[in-house]
Coordinates of N, CA and C in Angstrom, one line a residue:
M1394 N 0.8 -1.2 0.0 CA 0.0 0.0 0.0 C 0.9 1.3 0.0
I1395 N 1.9 1.2 0.8 CA 2.8 2.4 0.8 C 3.5 2.7 -0.5
E1396 N 3.8 1.6 -1.2 CA 4.4 1.7 -2.6 C 3.5 2.4 -3.5
L1397 N 2.2 2.1 -3.4 CA 1.2 2.7 -4.3 C 1.0 4.2 -4.0
M1398 N 1.1 4.5 -2.7 CA 0.9 5.9 -2.3 C 2.1 6.7 -2.7
I1399 N 3.3 6.1 -2.7 CA 4.5 6.8 -3.2 C 4.4 7.0 -4.7
F1400 N 3.9 6.0 -5.4 CA 3.7 6.1 -6.8 C 2.7 7.2 -7.2
T1401 N 1.6 7.2 -6.4 CA 0.5 8.2 -6.7 C 1.0 9.6 -6.4
T1402 N 1.7 9.8 -5.3 CA 2.2 11.2 -5.0 C 3.2 11.6 -6.0
S1403 N 4.0 10.7 -6.6 CA 4.9 11.0 -7.6 C 4.2 11.4 -8.9
A1404 N 3.1 10.7 -9.2 CA 2.3 11.1 -10.4 C 1.6 12.4 -10.2
I1405 N 1.1 12.7 -9.0 CA 0.4 14.0 -8.8 C 1.4 15.1 -8.7
F1406 N 2.6 14.8 -8.3 CA 3.7 15.9 -8.2 C 3.9 16.5 -9.6
M1407 N 3.8 15.7 -10.6 CA 4.1 16.2 -12.0 C 3.0 17.2 -12.4
L1408 N 1.9 17.2 -11.8 CA 0.8 18.1 -12.2 C 0.8 19.4 -11.4
M1409 N 1.6 19.5 -10.3 CA 1.6 20.7 -9.5 C 2.4 21.8 -10.1
K1410 N 1.8 23.1 -9.9 CA 2.5 24.3 -10.5 C 2.9 25.3 -9.4
H1411 N 2.2 25.3 -8.3 CA 2.4 26.3 -7.3 C 3.5 25.8 -6.3
P1412 N 4.4 26.7 -5.9 CA 5.5 26.2 -5.0 C 5.0 25.6 -3.7
I1413 N 3.9 26.1 -3.1 CA 3.4 25.6 -1.9 C 2.9 24.2 -2.1
S1414 N 2.2 23.9 -3.2 CA 1.7 22.6 -3.4 C 2.8 21.6 -3.7
I1415 N 3.8 22.1 -4.4 CA 5.0 21.2 -4.7 C 5.7 20.8 -3.4
S1416 N 5.9 21.8 -2.5 CA 6.6 21.5 -1.3 C 5.7 20.6 -0.4
M1417 N 4.4 20.7 -0.5 CA 3.5 19.9 0.3 C 3.5 18.4 -0.2
M1418 N 3.6 18.3 -1.5 CA 3.7 16.9 -2.1 C 5.1 16.3 -1.8
I1419 N 6.1 17.1 -1.7 CA 7.4 16.5 -1.4 C 7.4 16.1 0.1
L1420 N 6.7 16.9 0.9 CA 6.6 16.5 2.4 C 5.8 15.2 2.5
V1421 N 4.7 15.1 1.8 CA 3.9 13.9 1.9 C 4.7 12.7 1.4
Q1422 N 5.4 12.9 0.3 CA 6.2 11.7 -0.2 C 7.3 11.4 0.8
T1423 N 7.9 12.3 1.5 CA 8.9 12.1 2.5 C 8.3 11.2 3.6
I1424 N 7.1 11.6 4.0 CA 6.4 10.8 5.1 C 6.2 9.3 4.6
F1425 N 5.8 9.1 3.4 CA 5.6 7.8 2.9 C 6.9 7.0 2.8
I1426 N 7.9 7.7 2.3 CA 9.2 7.0 2.2 C 9.8 6.7 3.6
A1427 N 9.6 7.6 4.6 CA 10.1 7.3 5.9 C 9.3 6.1 6.5
L1428 N 8.0 6.0 6.3 CA 7.3 4.9 6.7 C 7.8 3.6 6.1
K1429 N 8.0 3.6 4.8 CA 8.5 2.4 4.1 C 9.9 2.0 4.6
I1430 N 10.8 2.9 4.8 CA 12.1 2.6 5.4 C 12.0 2.1 6.8
G1431 N 11.1 2.7 7.6 CA 10.9 2.2 8.9 C 10.4 0.8 9.0
T1432 N 9.5 0.4 8.1 CA 8.9 -0.9 8.1 C 9.9 -1.9 7.5
M1433 N 10.8 -1.5 6.6 CA 11.8 -2.4 6.1 C 12.9 -2.8 7.1
I1434 N 13.3 -1.8 7.9 CA 14.4 -2.0 8.8 C 13.9 -2.5 10.2
K1435 N 12.6 -2.4 10.5 CA 12.0 -2.7 11.8 C 12.5 -1.8 12.9
S1436 N 13.0 -0.6 12.5 CA 13.5 0.4 13.5 C 13.2 1.7 12.8
F1437 N 12.5 2.6 13.5 CA 12.1 3.8 12.8 C 13.1 5.0 13.1
W1438 N 14.3 4.7 13.7 CA 15.2 5.8 14.1 C 15.8 6.4 12.8
F1439 N 16.2 5.6 11.8 CA 16.7 6.2 10.6 C 15.7 6.9 9.8
S1440 N 14.5 6.4 9.7 CA 13.4 7.1 9.0 C 13.0 8.4 9.7
Y1441 N 13.1 8.4 11.0 CA 12.8 9.6 11.8 C 13.9 10.7 11.5
I1442 N 15.1 10.3 11.5 CA 16.2 11.3 11.1 C 16.0 11.8 9.7
L1443 N 15.7 10.9 8.8 CA 15.5 11.3 7.4 C 14.4 12.3 7.3
F1444 N 13.3 12.0 8.0 CA 12.1 12.9 8.0 C 12.5 14.3 8.5
L1445 N 13.2 14.3 9.7 CA 13.6 15.6 10.3 C 14.5 16.4 9.4
V1446 N 15.4 15.7 8.7 CA 16.3 16.4 7.8 C 15.6 17.0 6.6
M1447 N 14.6 16.2 6.1 CA 13.8 16.7 4.9 C 12.9 17.9 5.4
V1448 N 12.4 17.8 6.5 CA 11.5 18.9 7.0 C 12.3 20.1 7.2
G1449 N 13.5 20.0 7.8 CA 14.4 21.2 8.0 C 14.7 21.8 6.6
G1450 N 15.1 21.0 5.6 CA 15.3 21.6 4.3 C 14.1 22.2 3.7
M1451 N 13.0 21.6 3.9 CA 11.7 22.1 3.3 C 11.3 23.4 4.0
L1452 N 11.6 23.6 5.3 CA 11.4 24.9 6.0 C 12.2 26.0 5.4
V1453 N 13.5 25.7 5.1 CA 14.3 26.7 4.4 C 13.8 27.0 3.0
L1454 N 13.4 26.0 2.3 CA 12.9 26.2 0.9 C 11.5 27.0 1.0
F1455 N 10.7 26.6 2.0 CA 9.4 27.3 2.1 C 9.6 28.8 2.4
L1456 N 10.6 29.1 3.3 CA 10.8 30.4 3.7 C 11.3 31.2 2.5
Y1457 N 12.2 30.6 1.7 CA 12.7 31.3 0.5 C 11.5 31.5 -0.5
M1458 N 10.7 30.5 -0.8 CA 9.6 30.6 -1.8 C 8.6 31.6 -1.3
T1459 N 8.3 31.7 -0.1 CA 7.3 32.7 0.4 C 7.8 34.1 0.2
N1460 N 9.1 34.3 0.3 CA 9.6 35.6 0.2 C 9.8 36.0 -1.3
V1461 N 10.1 35.0 -2.2 CA 10.2 35.3 -3.6 C 8.9 35.4 -4.3
A1462 N 8.0 34.4 -4.0 CA 6.7 34.4 -4.7 C 5.6 34.5 -3.8
S1463 N 5.6 35.7 -3.0 CA 4.6 35.8 -2.0 C 3.2 36.3 -2.5
N1464 N 3.2 36.8 -3.7 CA 1.9 37.4 -4.2 C 1.2 36.4 -5.1
E1465 N 1.7 35.2 -5.4 CA 1.0 34.3 -6.2 C -0.3 33.7 -5.5
K1466 N -1.3 33.6 -6.2 CA -2.6 33.1 -5.7 C -2.6 31.5 -5.8
F1467 N -3.0 30.9 -4.7 CA -3.0 29.4 -4.6 C -4.5 29.0 -4.9
N1468 N -4.7 28.3 -6.0 CA -6.0 27.8 -6.4 C -5.9 26.3 -6.6
L1469 N -6.9 25.6 -6.1 CA -7.0 24.1 -6.3 C -7.6 23.9 -7.7
S1470 N -7.0 23.0 -8.5 CA -7.5 22.7 -9.8 C -8.5 21.6 -9.7
N1471 N -9.6 21.8 -10.5 CA -10.6 20.8 -10.6 C -10.1 19.5 -11.2
K1472 N -9.3 19.7 -12.2 CA -8.7 18.6 -12.9 C -7.9 17.7 -12.0
L1473 N -7.1 18.4 -11.2 CA -6.3 17.6 -10.2 C -7.2 16.9 -9.2
M1474 N -8.2 17.5 -8.7 CA -9.1 16.9 -7.8 C -9.8 15.7 -8.4
M1475 N -10.2 15.8 -9.7 CA -10.8 14.6 -10.3 C -9.8 13.5 -10.5
I1476 N -8.6 13.8 -10.8 CA -7.6 12.7 -10.9 C -7.3 12.1 -9.6
M1477 N -7.3 12.8 -8.5 CA -7.1 12.3 -7.2 C -8.3 11.4 -6.8
I1478 N -9.5 11.8 -7.1 CA -10.7 11.0 -6.8 C -10.7 9.7 -7.6
M1479 N -10.2 9.8 -8.8 CA -10.2 8.5 -9.6 C -9.1 7.6 -9.2
M1480 N -8.0 8.2 -8.7 CA -6.9 7.3 -8.3 C -7.1 6.5 -7.0
L1481 N -8.0 7.0 -6.2 CA -8.2 6.4 -4.9 C -8.8 5.0 -5.1
P1482 N -9.9 4.8 -5.9 CA -10.4 3.4 -6.0 C -9.4 2.5 -6.8
M1483 N -8.7 3.1 -7.7 CA -7.7 2.3 -8.5 C -6.6 1.8 -7.5
M1484 N -6.2 2.7 -6.6 CA -5.2 2.2 -5.6 C -5.7 1.1 -4.7
M1485 N -6.9 1.3 -4.3 CA -7.5 0.2 -3.4 C -7.6 -1.1 -4.2
L1486 N -8.0 -1.1 -5.4 CA -8.1 -2.3 -6.2 C -6.7 -2.9 -6.5
M1487 N -5.7 -2.1 -6.8 CA -4.4 -2.6 -6.9 C -3.8 -3.2 -5.7
N1488 N -4.2 -2.6 -4.5 CA -3.7 -3.1 -3.3 C -4.3 -4.5 -3.0
L1489 N -5.6 -4.7 -3.3 CA -6.2 -6.0 -3.2 C -5.6 -7.0 -4.1
L1490 N -5.4 -6.6 -5.4 CA -4.9 -7.6 -6.4 C -3.4 -8.0 -6.1
L1491 N -2.6 -7.0 -5.6 CA -1.2 -7.3 -5.5 C -0.7 -7.5 -4.1
Q1492 N -1.7 -7.8 -3.2 CA -1.3 -8.0 -1.8 C -0.4 -9.2 -1.5
Q1493 N -0.7 -10.3 -2.1 CA 0.1 -11.5 -1.9 C 1.6 -11.3 -2.3
P1494 N 1.9 -10.9 -3.5 CA 3.4 -10.7 -3.8 C 4.1 -9.8 -2.9
F1495 N 3.4 -8.7 -2.5 CA 4.1 -7.7 -1.6 C 4.4 -8.3 -0.3
N1496 N 3.5 -9.1 0.2 CA 3.7 -9.7 1.5 C 4.9 -10.6 1.5
I1497 N 5.1 -11.4 0.4 CA 6.3 -12.3 0.3 C 7.6 -11.4 0.3
I1498 N 7.5 -10.3 -0.5 CA 8.7 -9.5 -0.6 C 9.0 -8.8 0.8
E1499 N 8.0 -8.3 1.5 CA 8.2 -7.7 2.7 C 8.8 -8.7 3.8
Q1500 N 8.4 -9.9 3.7 CA 8.9 -10.9 4.7 C 10.4 -11.1 4.4
K1501 N 10.8 -11.1 3.2 CA 12.3 -11.2 2.9 C 13.0 -9.9 3.3
I1502 N 12.4 -8.8 3.1 CA 13.1 -7.5 3.5 C 13.2 -7.3 5.0
N1503 N 12.2 -7.8 5.7 CA 12.1 -7.6 7.2 C 13.3 -8.3 7.9
K1504 N 14.0 -9.2 7.2 CA 15.1 -9.9 7.9 C 16.4 -9.0 7.9
M1505 N 16.3 -7.8 7.3 CA 17.5 -6.9 7.3 C 17.7 -6.5 8.7
M1506 N 19.0 -6.3 9.1 CA 19.4 -5.8 10.4 C 19.8 -4.4 10.3
I1507 N 19.8 -3.7 11.4 CA 20.2 -2.3 11.5 C 21.7 -2.1 11.1
N1508 N 22.5 -3.1 11.4 CA 24.0 -3.0 11.0 C 24.2 -3.0 9.5
K1509 N 23.2 -3.5 8.7 CA 23.3 -3.5 7.3 C 22.8 -2.1 6.7
L1510 N 22.5 -1.2 7.5 CA 22.0 0.1 7.1 C 23.0 0.9 6.2
F1511 N 24.3 0.7 6.5 CA 25.3 1.5 5.7 C 26.0 0.6 4.7
N1512 N 25.5 -0.6 4.4 CA 26.0 -1.4 3.4 C 25.4 -1.0 2.0
Q1513 N 25.7 -1.8 1.0 CA 25.5 -1.5 -0.4 C 24.1 -0.9 -0.7
P1514 N 23.0 -1.5 -0.4 CA 21.7 -0.9 -0.9 C 21.5 0.5 -0.4
F1515 N 21.9 0.8 0.9 CA 21.5 2.0 1.5 C 22.6 3.1 1.5
N1516 N 23.8 2.7 1.1 CA 24.9 3.7 1.1 C 24.7 4.9 0.2
M1517 N 24.0 4.6 -0.9 CA 23.6 5.8 -1.8 C 22.6 6.7 -1.1
I1518 N 21.7 6.2 -0.4 CA 20.8 7.1 0.4 C 21.5 7.9 1.4
I1519 N 22.5 7.3 2.1 CA 23.2 8.1 3.1 C 24.1 9.1 2.4
M1520 N 24.7 8.8 1.2 CA 25.5 9.8 0.5 C 24.6 10.9 0.0
M1521 N 23.5 10.6 -0.6 CA 22.6 11.6 -1.1 C 22.1 12.5 0.1
L1522 N 21.8 11.9 1.3 CA 21.4 12.7 2.4 C 22.5 13.6 2.9
M1523 N 23.8 13.2 2.8 CA 24.9 14.1 3.2 C 25.0 15.2 2.2
I1524 N 24.9 14.9 0.9 CA 25.0 16.0 -0.1 C 23.8 16.9 0.0
Y1525 N 22.6 16.4 0.3 CA 21.5 17.3 0.5 C 21.7 18.2 1.7
L1526 N 22.2 17.7 2.8 CA 22.5 18.5 4.0 C 23.6 19.6 3.6
L1527 N 24.6 19.2 2.9 CA 25.6 20.2 2.5 C 25.1 21.3 1.7
I1528 N 24.3 20.9 0.7 CA 23.7 22.0 -0.2 C 22.7 22.8 0.5
T1529 N 21.9 22.2 1.4 CA 21.0 23.0 2.2 C 21.7 24.0 3.1
M1530 N 22.8 23.6 3.7 CA 23.6 24.4 4.6 C 24.2 25.6 3.8
I1531 N 24.7 25.3 2.6 CA 25.3 26.3 1.8 C 24.3 27.3 1.3
M1532 N 23.1 26.8 0.9 CA 22.0 27.7 0.5 C 21.5 28.6 1.6
T1533 N 21.4 28.0 2.8 CA 21.0 28.8 4.0 C 21.9 29.9 4.3
V1534 N 23.2 29.7 4.2 CA 24.2 30.7 4.5 C 24.2 31.8 3.4
K1535 N 24.0 31.4 2.1 CA 24.0 32.3 1.0 C 22.7 33.2 1.1
M1536 N 21.6 32.5 1.5 CA 20.3 33.2 1.5 C 20.2 34.2 2.7
T1537 N 20.9 34.0 3.7 CA 20.8 34.8 4.9 C 21.9 35.9 5.0
E1538 N 22.7 36.1 3.9 CA 23.6 37.2 3.9 C 22.8 38.4 4.0
L1539 N 23.1 39.3 4.9 CA 22.3 40.5 5.2 C 22.2 41.4 4.0
S1540 N 23.2 41.6 3.3 CA 23.2 42.6 2.2 C 22.7 42.2 0.9
K1541 N 22.7 40.9 0.6 CA 22.4 40.4 -0.8 C 21.2 39.6 -0.9
G1542 N 20.9 38.8 0.1 CA 19.8 37.8 -0.1 C 18.4 38.3 -0.1
P1543 N 17.5 37.4 -0.4 CA 16.1 37.8 -0.5 C 15.5 38.1 0.8
L1544 N 16.2 37.7 1.9 CA 15.6 37.9 3.3 C 16.1 39.2 3.9
R1545 N 16.7 40.1 3.0 CA 17.2 41.4 3.6 C 16.0 42.3 4.0
M1546 N 16.4 43.2 4.8 CA 15.4 44.2 5.3 C 15.1 45.2 4.2
K1547 N 13.9 45.5 3.9 CA 13.5 46.5 2.9 C 13.1 47.8 3.5
N1548 N 13.7 48.9 3.0 CA 13.4 50.2 3.6 C 12.4 50.9 2.8

């Protein structure tokens, strides 16, 4: 079920145009990915750290976007609402049809130990997380320069 929700949020993300809705979809997708990682490892500490890092980065991006694009109007699209309403029964049907194979896969994945977190499958996630933190830190420093950035005081 979580895989289908991740797929659905990825599909809906492509239709978003407003920065607030894009950041909201990234946040929702981060929650689903954190839940999936937590159920795979049987320990939610790594997924909790991942979620906190992503929320911290999203807060910086949200602050930047509200200062840059503060006058844009946020409207919900009827087309997007219809797609979301149609996707819900399809997701439920897919969950019922594909429940057996996912259970077999999850039983094999649940045997992973926490000490395997930094081994081959997850080391790219750790590296991407480190790069994301570095870029977020650099962007925060650049954005908060008092004389140049978009967060400067306006007279």
